[in-house]
Short mmCIF file of C-alpha atoms and ligand atoms in Angstrom, two decimals:
data_model
loop_
_atom_site.label_atom_id
_atom_site.label_comp_id
_atom_site.label_asym_id
_atom_site.label_seq_id
_atom_site.Cartn_x
_atom_site.Cartn_y
_atom_site.Cartn_z
CA MET A 23 77.69 22.36 -57.90
CA GLU A 24 78.86 21.18 -54.50
CA LYS A 25 76.38 19.53 -52.23
CA THR A 26 76.72 22.20 -49.53
CA THR A 27 75.46 24.89 -51.88
CA SER A 28 72.23 23.26 -52.95
CA LYS A 29 70.05 24.68 -50.20
CA HIS A 30 71.24 28.24 -50.66
CA LEU A 31 69.54 30.78 -52.88
CA TRP A 32 71.08 33.34 -55.22
CA TRP A 33 70.63 36.21 -52.78
CA GLN A 34 72.48 34.23 -50.11
CA GLU A 35 75.40 33.15 -52.25
CA GLY A 36 75.74 36.13 -54.53
CA ILE A 37 77.11 39.62 -54.09
CA ILE A 38 74.88 42.68 -54.36
CA TYR A 39 76.08 45.88 -56.00
CA GLN A 40 74.22 49.16 -55.63
CA VAL A 41 73.89 51.34 -58.71
CA TYR A 42 72.84 54.95 -58.21
CA PRO A 43 71.28 55.37 -61.66
CA ARG A 44 71.93 59.11 -62.04
CA SER A 45 75.62 58.48 -61.63
CA PHE A 46 76.50 55.16 -63.22
CA GLN A 47 76.54 55.75 -66.97
CA ASP A 48 74.96 58.36 -69.19
CA SER A 49 74.01 57.17 -72.68
CA ASP A 50 72.21 60.19 -74.15
CA GLY A 51 74.55 63.04 -73.33
CA ASP A 52 72.41 64.89 -70.79
CA GLY A 53 74.97 64.47 -68.00
CA ILE A 54 72.68 62.16 -66.05
CA GLY A 55 73.00 58.39 -65.94
CA ASP A 56 70.23 56.28 -67.46
CA LEU A 57 69.02 52.74 -68.09
CA ARG A 58 70.75 52.25 -71.43
CA GLY A 59 73.89 53.39 -69.70
CA ILE A 60 73.52 50.70 -67.05
CA THR A 61 72.86 48.06 -69.71
CA SER A 62 76.03 49.08 -71.53
CA ARG A 63 78.07 48.43 -68.37
CA LEU A 64 76.66 45.03 -67.42
CA ASP A 65 79.68 43.20 -68.78
CA TYR A 66 81.82 45.07 -66.30
CA LEU A 67 79.63 43.96 -63.39
CA LYS A 68 79.68 40.41 -64.66
CA TRP A 69 83.48 40.56 -64.99
CA LEU A 70 83.65 41.80 -61.40
CA GLY A 71 81.60 38.84 -60.17
CA ILE A 72 78.39 40.55 -59.11
CA LYS A 73 75.13 38.61 -58.85
CA GLY A 74 72.46 41.12 -57.84
CA ILE A 75 72.24 44.68 -59.08
CA TRP A 76 70.17 46.98 -56.90
CA VAL A 77 69.20 50.11 -58.78
CA SER A 78 68.00 53.13 -56.78
CA PRO A 79 64.65 54.60 -57.98
CA ILE A 80 64.11 55.04 -61.73
CA PHE A 81 60.45 56.10 -61.67
CA PRO A 82 58.77 59.40 -62.56
CA SER A 83 59.63 61.91 -59.89
CA PRO A 84 59.94 65.67 -59.48
CA MET A 85 63.38 64.77 -58.05
CA ALA A 86 62.96 66.67 -54.81
CA ASP A 87 64.83 63.73 -53.27
CA PHE A 88 66.39 62.37 -56.45
CA GLY A 89 63.81 59.73 -57.18
CA TYR A 90 62.82 58.81 -53.63
CA ASP A 91 59.81 61.06 -54.25
CA ILE A 92 57.77 59.03 -56.73
CA SER A 93 54.86 60.37 -58.74
CA ASP A 94 54.12 57.15 -60.65
CA TYR A 95 55.23 53.73 -59.41
CA CYS A 96 54.62 51.74 -62.55
CA THR A 97 56.58 53.45 -65.26
CA ILE A 98 60.04 54.85 -65.96
CA HIS A 99 61.20 58.45 -65.61
CA PRO A 100 61.97 59.76 -69.15
CA LEU A 101 65.31 60.97 -67.79
CA PHE A 102 66.27 57.32 -67.34
CA GLY A 103 64.60 56.03 -70.51
CA ALA A 104 61.40 54.28 -71.51
CA MET A 105 59.80 51.01 -70.49
CA GLN A 106 61.48 49.31 -73.47
CA ASP A 107 64.84 50.35 -72.03
CA PHE A 108 63.85 48.82 -68.73
CA ASP A 109 62.73 45.60 -70.40
CA ALA A 110 66.01 45.48 -72.30
CA LEU A 111 67.98 46.03 -69.11
CA LEU A 112 66.14 43.26 -67.31
CA HIS A 113 66.60 40.95 -70.26
CA GLU A 114 70.33 41.62 -70.48
CA VAL A 115 70.77 41.20 -66.73
CA HIS A 116 69.10 37.81 -66.89
CA ALA A 117 71.01 36.84 -70.02
CA ARG A 118 74.17 37.20 -67.93
CA ASP A 119 72.74 35.11 -65.12
CA MET A 120 72.48 38.13 -62.89
CA LYS A 121 69.51 39.50 -60.94
CA LEU A 122 67.84 42.90 -60.81
CA ILE A 123 66.61 44.43 -57.58
CA LEU A 124 64.43 47.53 -57.75
CA ASP A 125 64.00 50.18 -55.12
CA LEU A 126 60.47 50.18 -53.69
CA VAL A 127 59.48 53.35 -51.83
CA PRO A 128 56.25 52.46 -50.03
CA ASN A 129 56.46 54.81 -47.04
CA HIS A 130 55.79 58.01 -48.96
CA THR A 131 54.95 59.28 -52.42
CA SER A 132 55.74 62.55 -54.10
CA ASP A 133 53.27 65.34 -53.35
CA GLU A 134 52.81 65.33 -57.13
CA HIS A 135 51.54 61.74 -57.16
CA PRO A 136 47.87 61.69 -58.26
CA TRP A 137 46.99 59.92 -54.99
CA PHE A 138 48.22 62.89 -52.97
CA GLN A 139 46.76 65.41 -55.40
CA GLU A 140 43.39 63.82 -54.76
CA SER A 141 43.98 63.44 -51.07
CA ARG A 142 44.78 67.09 -50.59
CA SER A 143 41.95 68.30 -52.82
CA SER A 144 39.36 68.25 -50.01
CA ARG A 145 38.74 66.83 -46.58
CA ASP A 146 36.08 64.49 -47.90
CA ASN A 147 37.97 63.18 -50.88
CA PRO A 148 37.91 59.35 -50.88
CA LYS A 149 41.73 59.35 -50.82
CA ARG A 150 41.95 61.79 -47.89
CA ASN A 151 42.69 58.91 -45.56
CA TRP A 152 45.50 57.57 -47.79
CA TYR A 153 47.88 60.00 -46.11
CA LEU A 154 48.33 61.23 -42.55
CA TRP A 155 46.20 64.34 -42.13
CA HIS A 156 45.61 65.85 -38.72
CA ASP A 157 44.15 68.96 -37.17
CA ALA A 158 46.32 71.61 -35.62
CA LYS A 159 46.50 71.93 -31.86
CA PRO A 160 44.19 74.67 -30.52
CA ASP A 161 47.06 77.18 -30.77
CA GLY A 162 47.57 76.30 -34.41
CA SER A 163 50.78 74.33 -33.87
CA PRO A 164 51.44 70.85 -35.37
CA PRO A 165 49.77 67.77 -33.84
CA ASN A 166 52.98 66.68 -32.08
CA ASN A 167 56.74 67.28 -31.90
CA TRP A 168 57.86 64.82 -34.57
CA LEU A 169 60.75 66.06 -36.69
CA SER A 170 61.52 65.58 -40.37
CA VAL A 171 64.79 63.83 -41.21
CA PHE A 172 65.52 66.68 -43.60
CA GLY A 173 65.01 69.38 -40.95
CA GLY A 174 62.16 71.16 -39.18
CA SER A 175 58.77 69.82 -38.14
CA ALA A 176 57.52 66.70 -39.89
CA TRP A 177 54.11 68.37 -40.24
CA GLU A 178 53.26 70.66 -43.12
CA TRP A 179 50.25 72.96 -42.97
CA ASP A 180 47.83 72.78 -45.87
CA GLU A 181 46.10 76.14 -46.04
CA PRO A 182 43.18 75.22 -48.35
CA THR A 183 42.00 72.25 -46.25
CA GLN A 184 43.19 73.58 -42.86
CA GLN A 185 45.02 70.46 -41.72
CA TYR A 186 48.60 69.27 -41.37
CA TYR A 187 50.06 66.35 -43.29
CA TYR A 188 52.96 64.24 -42.05
CA HIS A 189 56.22 63.86 -43.99
CA ALA A 190 59.10 61.99 -42.40
CA PHE A 191 61.40 63.37 -45.11
CA HIS A 192 60.88 66.26 -47.54
CA THR A 193 57.69 68.35 -47.53
CA LYS A 194 57.32 66.99 -51.06
CA GLN A 195 57.31 63.42 -49.67
CA PRO A 196 54.01 62.97 -47.79
CA ASP A 197 53.83 59.70 -45.82
CA LEU A 198 51.17 57.19 -46.83
CA ASN A 199 48.74 55.87 -44.25
CA TRP A 200 49.67 52.19 -44.15
CA ARG A 201 46.85 51.42 -41.71
CA ASN A 202 44.47 51.98 -44.61
CA PRO A 203 43.76 48.68 -46.46
CA GLU A 204 43.34 50.58 -49.74
CA VAL A 205 46.90 51.84 -49.46
CA GLN A 206 48.13 48.36 -48.68
CA HIS A 207 46.31 46.98 -51.67
CA ALA A 208 47.61 49.68 -54.01
CA MET A 209 51.24 49.23 -53.01
CA LEU A 210 51.12 45.44 -53.06
CA ASN A 211 49.85 45.80 -56.60
CA VAL A 212 52.88 47.92 -57.42
CA MET A 213 55.03 45.04 -56.24
CA ARG A 214 53.05 42.59 -58.38
CA PHE A 215 53.45 44.83 -61.41
CA TRP A 216 57.26 44.61 -61.29
CA LEU A 217 57.36 41.00 -60.15
CA ASP A 218 55.17 40.08 -63.11
CA LYS A 219 57.72 41.77 -65.32
CA GLY A 220 60.36 39.52 -63.83
CA VAL A 221 62.32 41.67 -61.40
CA ASP A 222 64.09 39.57 -58.82
CA GLY A 223 63.52 41.60 -55.71
CA PHE A 224 63.07 44.90 -53.96
CA ARG A 225 65.11 47.00 -51.65
CA VAL A 226 62.37 48.52 -49.52
CA ASP A 227 62.98 52.13 -48.56
CA VAL A 228 62.74 53.06 -44.83
CA MET A 229 60.86 49.91 -43.92
CA TRP A 230 60.92 50.74 -40.22
CA HIS A 231 59.08 54.02 -40.83
CA MET A 232 55.99 52.56 -42.42
CA ILE A 233 53.71 52.56 -39.36
CA LYS A 234 53.51 55.38 -36.80
CA ASP A 235 51.92 55.52 -33.37
CA GLU A 236 48.16 55.80 -33.77
CA GLN A 237 47.90 58.16 -30.79
CA LEU A 238 50.61 60.42 -32.20
CA ARG A 239 52.45 60.62 -28.88
CA ASP A 240 55.34 63.09 -28.66
CA ASN A 241 58.81 61.67 -29.20
CA PRO A 242 61.16 61.93 -26.20
CA ALA A 243 64.37 63.98 -26.22
CA ASN A 244 67.58 62.18 -27.15
CA PRO A 245 69.95 62.57 -24.21
CA ASN A 246 72.94 61.62 -26.39
CA TYR A 247 72.33 64.10 -29.20
CA ASN A 248 75.53 65.14 -30.94
CA PRO A 249 75.20 68.60 -32.50
CA LEU A 250 77.17 67.48 -35.56
CA GLU A 251 74.36 65.10 -36.49
CA LEU A 252 71.08 65.78 -38.24
CA PRO A 253 68.83 68.00 -36.06
CA TYR A 254 66.30 65.15 -36.48
CA ARG A 255 68.30 63.21 -33.90
CA GLN A 256 67.42 65.66 -31.15
CA LEU A 257 64.46 63.40 -30.49
CA LEU A 258 64.33 59.62 -30.25
CA PRO A 259 61.87 58.40 -32.91
CA THR A 260 60.15 56.17 -30.35
CA TYR A 261 56.63 56.80 -31.64
CA SER A 262 57.25 57.76 -35.25
CA THR A 263 59.12 54.60 -36.32
CA ASP A 264 59.47 50.87 -35.59
CA GLN A 265 55.93 50.32 -34.31
CA PRO A 266 54.92 46.70 -33.64
CA GLU A 267 52.26 46.72 -36.36
CA VAL A 268 54.91 47.32 -39.03
CA HIS A 269 55.65 43.61 -38.95
CA ASP A 270 52.15 42.80 -40.21
CA ILE A 271 52.82 45.03 -43.20
CA VAL A 272 56.20 43.45 -43.88
CA LYS A 273 54.56 40.06 -43.71
CA MET A 274 52.00 41.07 -46.34
CA MET A 275 54.79 42.27 -48.59
CA ARG A 276 56.64 39.02 -48.05
CA GLN A 277 53.56 37.01 -48.99
CA VAL A 278 53.39 38.81 -52.30
CA THR A 279 57.12 38.25 -52.89
CA ASP A 280 56.81 34.57 -52.00
CA SER A 281 53.98 34.04 -54.45
CA TYR A 282 56.68 34.31 -57.15
CA HIS A 283 59.68 32.04 -57.64
CA GLU A 284 62.91 32.94 -55.78
CA ARG A 285 62.27 36.65 -55.41
CA MET A 286 63.51 38.56 -52.42
CA MET A 287 63.09 41.62 -50.28
CA ILE A 288 65.76 43.69 -48.58
CA GLY A 289 64.62 46.08 -45.86
CA GLU A 290 66.33 49.41 -45.33
CA ILE A 291 66.35 49.58 -41.54
CA TYR A 292 68.54 51.71 -39.29
CA LEU A 293 67.96 50.17 -35.86
CA PRO A 294 70.02 48.55 -33.11
CA VAL A 295 70.71 44.86 -33.73
CA SER A 296 68.12 43.61 -31.24
CA LYS A 297 65.35 45.51 -33.05
CA LEU A 298 66.74 44.99 -36.53
CA VAL A 299 66.51 41.21 -36.38
CA ALA A 300 62.78 41.40 -35.66
CA TYR A 301 62.41 42.35 -39.35
CA TYR A 302 63.27 38.79 -40.36
CA GLY A 303 59.72 38.28 -39.13
CA ALA A 304 58.07 35.47 -37.22
CA ASP A 305 59.24 32.17 -38.79
CA ASN A 306 61.42 34.19 -41.15
CA LYS A 307 58.39 35.45 -43.02
CA GLY A 308 59.55 39.06 -42.98
CA ALA A 309 62.32 40.66 -45.02
CA HIS A 310 64.79 38.17 -46.50
CA LEU A 311 67.59 40.57 -45.73
CA PRO A 312 67.02 43.35 -43.23
CA PHE A 313 70.00 45.51 -44.18
CA ASN A 314 72.73 45.31 -41.57
CA PHE A 315 74.47 48.70 -41.43
CA LEU A 316 76.90 47.93 -38.60
CA LEU A 317 79.98 48.30 -40.81
CA LEU A 318 78.97 51.76 -41.92
CA ALA A 319 77.84 52.95 -38.51
CA LEU A 320 80.61 51.80 -36.16
CA PRO A 321 83.97 53.44 -35.51
CA TRP A 322 86.76 51.60 -37.36
CA ASP A 323 88.02 49.83 -34.27
CA ALA A 324 88.89 46.15 -33.95
CA GLN A 325 87.24 45.56 -30.62
CA GLN A 326 84.05 47.42 -31.41
CA LEU A 327 83.69 45.72 -34.76
CA ALA A 328 84.42 42.27 -33.34
CA SER A 329 81.86 42.63 -30.59
CA ALA A 330 79.27 43.95 -33.04
CA ILE A 331 79.88 41.01 -35.37
CA SER A 332 79.40 38.61 -32.45
CA GLU A 333 76.30 40.41 -31.28
CA TYR A 334 74.81 40.27 -34.76
CA GLU A 335 75.70 36.62 -35.34
CA GLY A 336 74.23 35.81 -31.94
CA ALA A 337 71.01 37.76 -32.49
CA LEU A 338 70.09 36.24 -35.86
CA PRO A 339 66.97 34.10 -35.67
CA PRO A 340 67.37 30.46 -36.68
CA GLY A 341 67.41 30.38 -40.46
CA GLY A 342 67.89 34.16 -40.72
CA TRP A 343 70.55 34.86 -43.32
CA PRO A 344 73.13 37.54 -42.43
CA ASN A 345 74.20 40.43 -44.65
CA TRP A 346 76.75 43.25 -44.55
CA VAL A 347 76.94 46.68 -46.16
CA LEU A 348 80.00 48.93 -46.60
CA SER A 349 78.57 52.15 -48.06
CA ASN A 350 75.47 53.50 -49.73
CA HIS A 351 74.14 56.68 -51.33
CA ASP A 352 73.21 58.18 -47.96
CA LYS A 353 76.51 57.79 -46.14
CA PRO A 354 80.15 58.77 -46.60
CA ARG A 355 82.06 56.39 -48.84
CA ILE A 356 84.13 53.71 -47.14
CA THR A 357 87.43 54.97 -48.60
CA SER A 358 86.78 58.47 -47.27
CA ARG A 359 85.81 57.13 -43.90
CA VAL A 360 88.71 54.77 -43.23
CA GLY A 361 91.34 55.79 -45.80
CA LYS A 362 92.64 53.90 -48.81
CA SER A 363 94.75 51.25 -47.08
CA GLN A 364 92.05 50.37 -44.60
CA ALA A 365 89.45 50.37 -47.39
CA ASN A 366 91.19 47.25 -48.70
CA VAL A 367 90.95 45.67 -45.26
CA ALA A 368 87.28 46.70 -45.16
CA ALA A 369 86.69 44.97 -48.49
CA MET A 370 88.29 41.82 -47.11
CA LEU A 371 86.06 42.00 -44.06
CA LEU A 372 82.92 42.55 -46.15
CA LEU A 373 83.74 39.71 -48.52
CA THR A 374 84.76 37.14 -45.91
CA LEU A 375 82.13 37.62 -43.22
CA ARG A 376 79.23 35.19 -43.24
CA GLY A 377 76.31 36.55 -45.22
CA THR A 378 75.43 38.48 -48.34
CA PRO A 379 77.76 41.40 -49.03
CA THR A 380 76.47 44.66 -50.54
CA PHE A 381 78.75 47.33 -51.83
CA TYR A 382 78.21 50.65 -53.54
CA TYR A 383 79.29 51.51 -57.11
CA GLY A 384 82.82 52.88 -57.18
CA ASP A 385 83.80 51.47 -53.78
CA GLU A 386 85.75 48.88 -55.73
CA LEU A 387 87.90 51.68 -57.17
CA GLY A 388 88.43 53.46 -53.89
CA MET A 389 86.22 56.34 -55.04
CA ARG A 390 86.04 58.99 -52.36
CA ASP A 391 83.51 61.58 -51.30
CA VAL A 392 83.95 64.49 -53.67
CA PRO A 393 83.81 67.97 -52.15
CA ILE A 394 80.87 69.80 -53.75
CA PRO A 395 81.02 73.62 -53.54
CA PRO A 396 78.03 75.16 -51.72
CA GLU A 397 76.60 76.64 -54.91
CA GLU A 398 76.53 73.17 -56.50
CA VAL A 399 74.82 71.34 -53.63
CA GLN A 400 71.71 69.50 -54.85
CA ASP A 401 70.75 67.09 -52.07
CA PRO A 402 67.73 68.32 -50.05
CA GLN A 403 69.40 67.13 -46.86
CA GLY A 404 72.28 69.51 -47.66
CA LEU A 405 70.08 72.36 -48.85
CA ASN A 406 67.59 72.26 -45.97
CA ILE A 407 70.22 72.13 -43.25
CA PRO A 408 72.81 74.53 -44.69
CA ASP A 409 74.58 75.28 -41.41
CA LYS A 410 75.87 71.71 -41.14
CA TYR A 411 77.70 69.91 -43.91
CA LEU A 412 75.26 67.02 -44.27
CA SER A 413 74.77 66.90 -48.01
CA ARG A 414 74.88 63.41 -49.48
CA ASP A 415 76.05 64.67 -52.89
CA PRO A 416 79.75 63.88 -52.21
CA ALA A 417 78.99 60.15 -52.18
CA ARG A 418 76.82 60.32 -55.33
CA THR A 419 79.29 61.56 -57.94
CA PRO A 420 79.67 59.94 -61.38
CA MET A 421 81.30 56.54 -61.73
CA GLN A 422 84.88 56.91 -62.86
CA TRP A 423 85.24 54.67 -65.91
CA ASP A 424 88.32 55.99 -67.69
CA ASP A 425 90.71 58.90 -68.06
CA SER A 426 88.84 60.71 -70.83
CA ASP A 427 86.99 63.97 -70.23
CA HIS A 428 84.11 63.37 -67.81
CA ALA A 429 85.61 59.99 -66.93
CA GLY A 430 83.71 58.08 -69.61
CA PHE A 431 80.53 58.71 -67.65
CA THR A 432 79.07 61.23 -70.08
CA VAL A 433 79.98 63.43 -73.00
CA ALA A 434 78.36 66.46 -71.39
CA LYS A 435 78.74 68.23 -68.07
CA PRO A 436 77.92 65.65 -65.39
CA TRP A 437 75.10 66.49 -62.96
CA LEU A 438 77.61 66.36 -60.10
CA ARG A 439 81.27 67.16 -60.53
CA LEU A 440 84.06 64.61 -60.74
CA PRO A 441 87.04 64.63 -58.37
CA GLU A 442 90.31 66.10 -59.59
CA ASN A 443 92.05 62.72 -59.57
CA PHE A 444 89.58 60.81 -61.76
CA ARG A 445 92.18 60.40 -64.52
CA LYS A 446 94.15 58.19 -62.12
CA VAL A 447 91.35 56.56 -60.18
CA ASN A 448 89.14 54.83 -62.73
CA VAL A 449 88.15 51.40 -64.02
CA LYS A 450 90.40 51.55 -67.07
CA THR A 451 93.63 52.29 -65.22
CA GLN A 452 92.85 49.80 -62.47
CA GLN A 453 91.55 46.93 -64.54
CA ASP A 454 94.94 45.66 -65.64
CA ASP A 455 96.95 46.76 -62.61
CA PRO A 456 97.42 43.82 -60.24
CA TYR A 457 98.10 46.24 -57.38
CA SER A 458 94.88 48.23 -57.83
CA MET A 459 91.91 48.16 -55.50
CA LEU A 460 89.74 46.94 -58.36
CA SER A 461 92.00 43.93 -58.92
CA PHE A 462 91.99 43.28 -55.20
CA TYR A 463 88.18 43.35 -55.05
CA ARG A 464 87.90 41.09 -58.04
CA LYS A 465 90.32 38.58 -56.63
CA LEU A 466 88.50 38.49 -53.30
CA ILE A 467 85.15 38.11 -55.02
CA ARG A 468 86.50 35.26 -57.12
CA LEU A 469 87.88 33.38 -54.17
CA ARG A 470 84.67 33.92 -52.26
CA GLN A 471 82.54 32.67 -55.12
CA GLU A 472 84.79 29.66 -55.75
CA GLU A 473 85.01 28.54 -52.15
CA PRO A 474 81.86 27.35 -50.36
CA ALA A 475 83.68 27.92 -47.05
CA LEU A 476 83.81 31.66 -47.75
CA ARG A 477 80.52 31.91 -49.56
CA ILE A 478 78.20 29.97 -47.31
CA GLY A 479 80.41 28.29 -44.71
CA ASP A 480 80.31 28.53 -40.95
CA TYR A 481 81.82 31.46 -39.14
CA ALA A 482 83.80 31.24 -35.90
CA PRO A 483 85.52 34.12 -34.13
CA VAL A 484 89.11 33.28 -33.18
CA TYR A 485 90.73 36.31 -31.65
CA THR A 486 90.48 40.08 -31.18
CA ASP A 487 92.73 42.63 -29.58
CA SER A 488 93.02 46.39 -29.91
CA GLN A 489 94.46 46.04 -33.43
CA ALA A 490 93.32 42.87 -35.09
CA ILE A 491 90.35 40.63 -35.74
CA ALA A 492 90.70 36.95 -36.65
CA TYR A 493 88.03 34.44 -37.58
CA THR A 494 87.60 31.26 -39.55
CA ARG A 495 85.20 30.18 -42.27
CA GLU A 496 84.62 26.54 -42.89
CA ALA A 497 82.65 24.18 -45.11
CA GLY A 498 83.24 20.49 -45.50
CA GLU A 499 86.97 19.80 -45.46
CA LYS A 500 87.94 23.34 -46.29
CA ARG A 501 88.77 26.01 -43.84
CA PHE A 502 90.07 29.57 -44.09
CA LEU A 503 91.54 31.86 -41.46
CA ILE A 504 91.06 35.57 -41.91
CA VAL A 505 93.24 37.99 -39.97
CA LEU A 506 92.69 41.72 -40.36
CA ASN A 507 94.90 44.46 -38.95
CA LEU A 508 92.61 47.45 -38.53
CA THR A 509 95.44 49.85 -37.72
CA HIS A 510 98.39 51.36 -39.57
CA ARG A 511 100.92 49.78 -37.19
CA PRO A 512 102.28 46.26 -37.61
CA CYS A 513 100.84 43.66 -35.30
CA TYR A 514 101.12 39.99 -34.60
CA PHE A 515 98.66 37.34 -33.78
CA ASN A 516 99.70 34.42 -31.60
CA PRO A 517 96.95 31.83 -31.64
CA GLU A 518 96.69 30.31 -28.20
CA HIS A 519 94.28 27.48 -28.70
CA GLU A 520 95.19 26.23 -32.09
CA ALA A 521 98.33 26.27 -34.21
CA PHE A 522 97.11 27.43 -37.59
CA SER A 523 99.12 26.46 -40.58
CA GLY A 524 98.42 27.14 -44.21
CA THR A 525 99.18 29.44 -47.07
CA ILE A 526 98.20 33.03 -47.66
CA ALA A 527 95.65 32.98 -50.47
CA ILE A 528 95.09 36.74 -50.55
CA SER A 529 96.83 39.58 -48.79
CA THR A 530 96.41 43.32 -49.09
CA TYR A 531 100.16 43.07 -49.75
CA LEU A 532 100.32 41.21 -53.04
CA GLU A 533 103.89 39.97 -52.47
CA ARG A 534 102.76 37.95 -49.47
CA GLU A 535 100.41 35.74 -51.43
CA GLY A 536 101.56 32.14 -51.46
CA THR A 537 103.57 32.58 -48.24
CA PRO A 538 103.26 29.69 -45.80
CA ILE A 539 101.95 30.53 -42.33
CA SER A 540 102.40 28.68 -39.08
CA GLY A 541 102.63 29.64 -35.43
CA THR A 542 102.76 33.37 -34.77
CA ILE A 543 101.42 35.42 -37.66
CA SER A 544 102.93 38.88 -38.23
CA LEU A 545 100.99 41.45 -40.15
CA SER A 546 102.11 44.75 -41.63
CA GLY A 547 100.13 47.86 -40.86
CA ASP A 548 96.89 47.85 -42.87
CA GLU A 549 97.35 44.22 -43.77
CA GLY A 550 94.57 41.72 -44.08
CA ILE A 551 95.12 38.10 -45.06
CA VAL A 552 92.97 35.18 -46.07
CA VAL A 553 94.83 31.98 -45.22
CA ARG A 554 93.91 28.69 -46.81
CA LEU A 555 94.40 26.32 -43.90
CA ALA A 556 96.04 22.97 -44.32
CA SER A 557 93.50 20.24 -43.64
C1 NOJ B 615 66.21 56.35 -47.63
C2 NOJ B 615 66.92 56.61 -48.91
O1 NOJ B 615 68.05 55.77 -48.97
C3 NOJ B 615 67.29 58.06 -48.94
O2 NOJ B 615 68.15 58.38 -50.00
C4 NOJ B 615 66.01 58.87 -49.01
O3 NOJ B 615 66.31 60.24 -48.92
C5 NOJ B 615 65.07 58.49 -47.86
N1 NOJ B 615 64.98 57.07 -47.66
C6 NOJ B 615 63.69 58.97 -48.14
O4 NOJ B 615 63.11 58.19 -49.16
MG1 MG B 616 71.27 60.42 -69.61
#
């Protein structure tokens, strides 16, 4: 291994791939993906060049929010398999020198979790204070104006005990009271349970939600509310999220993680950059990777992206390792958002920026959001807010493996429908096609993993205009120039300060690979290039 790599850890150098377990591979013919299914596809992920596999929740759950409502943290939902299947998965992941990251959902449990069952059983139950119970206002209304992400008030009235409980998400997802040391202790033990088993890290669900204002102050109105968004955004979550004390909790979680060898913690955090970076924690003793969602939140515009990249690079604390995300199970897929040709450019951006890249299963094929007819909608966010089309189902459809019936995902009817074009867009047809998106992803991943400059090297912005972004990556003697045209029109880039010369290592236009570059660089519409610079 090169000298420059020695101080970097696997989660800094490697690529993370998100598996939505219901939709990756079914092994038992019930139309729902499962653990044995994932295990059977590990060779594909290895072939692709993935290091870390993040699997969304696989624990017992009534599935009101497809596993993000957990009723038992320390076992496996029978739908996904048994503990032996989990152990086998972990073993096979490690046998391939890959890592397994589990989803930890500490902010809320299912209302069917025994902790909540006890808590709601009476006002003087010892677990009453494990959740957020409050009296009604004198007129019977909820304690404050806080809204649920999935629609309506975040407070649910409990008739038998005559109090409200708080749920940031579904009514079946009551929020835990993280100010209670017993709750802290119980959840840190959940972490230890899986770390003892050998899992390599956690993606921590809604980390910035974990502590709420103790005085329960009303949230202010959002002056920039856009009626197409979730009604939740009518208010700014000033008092219901991102409270200063959350960092003490994150620190405790980090201490547990750090008591094991080379484990890591990713925080799911939707906040502006200045607040996001606080989750690295004092002295970097917070989350190893507070998820950076800039690429999935910003308009696909060269200038906006370039300034966001600079802002993020500039805001990172010393020693804080960057990361980038293209899509996930809560957001529209990248190919639907920017179109197929720009999705290639997006992949090049993701895989050449400085920091750990995370992408979502099927992005590498150009899978798109699949229109789900209203009668087939399953996502609570879609069902609870039916007047807006906010269901997340379209981005959660089965992985498209081949051109057989049900795309090789299952032998039965899949839990969500496949798109009409799955016989063309699938792993099998793309695997041997040098022009496919899958081949393009794999090639980029390879180059990135072979070249320290791209994997862990320094980043320097070079140029931006209304069409293109250019930057360099450098380590030791090696240097790469990346130029991305974020529009459909051709453009050119005339470096003012430095005459770059080199050879195109990868282009979104295959024919251009190997072409020498010097002076003014012309790009086709939707072209991105990685240039190996002459030293
Ligand atoms: C974030 C998860 O990504 C999302 O799918 C879920 O609905 C909420 N957290 C609630 O757990
Ligand atoms: Mg199954």
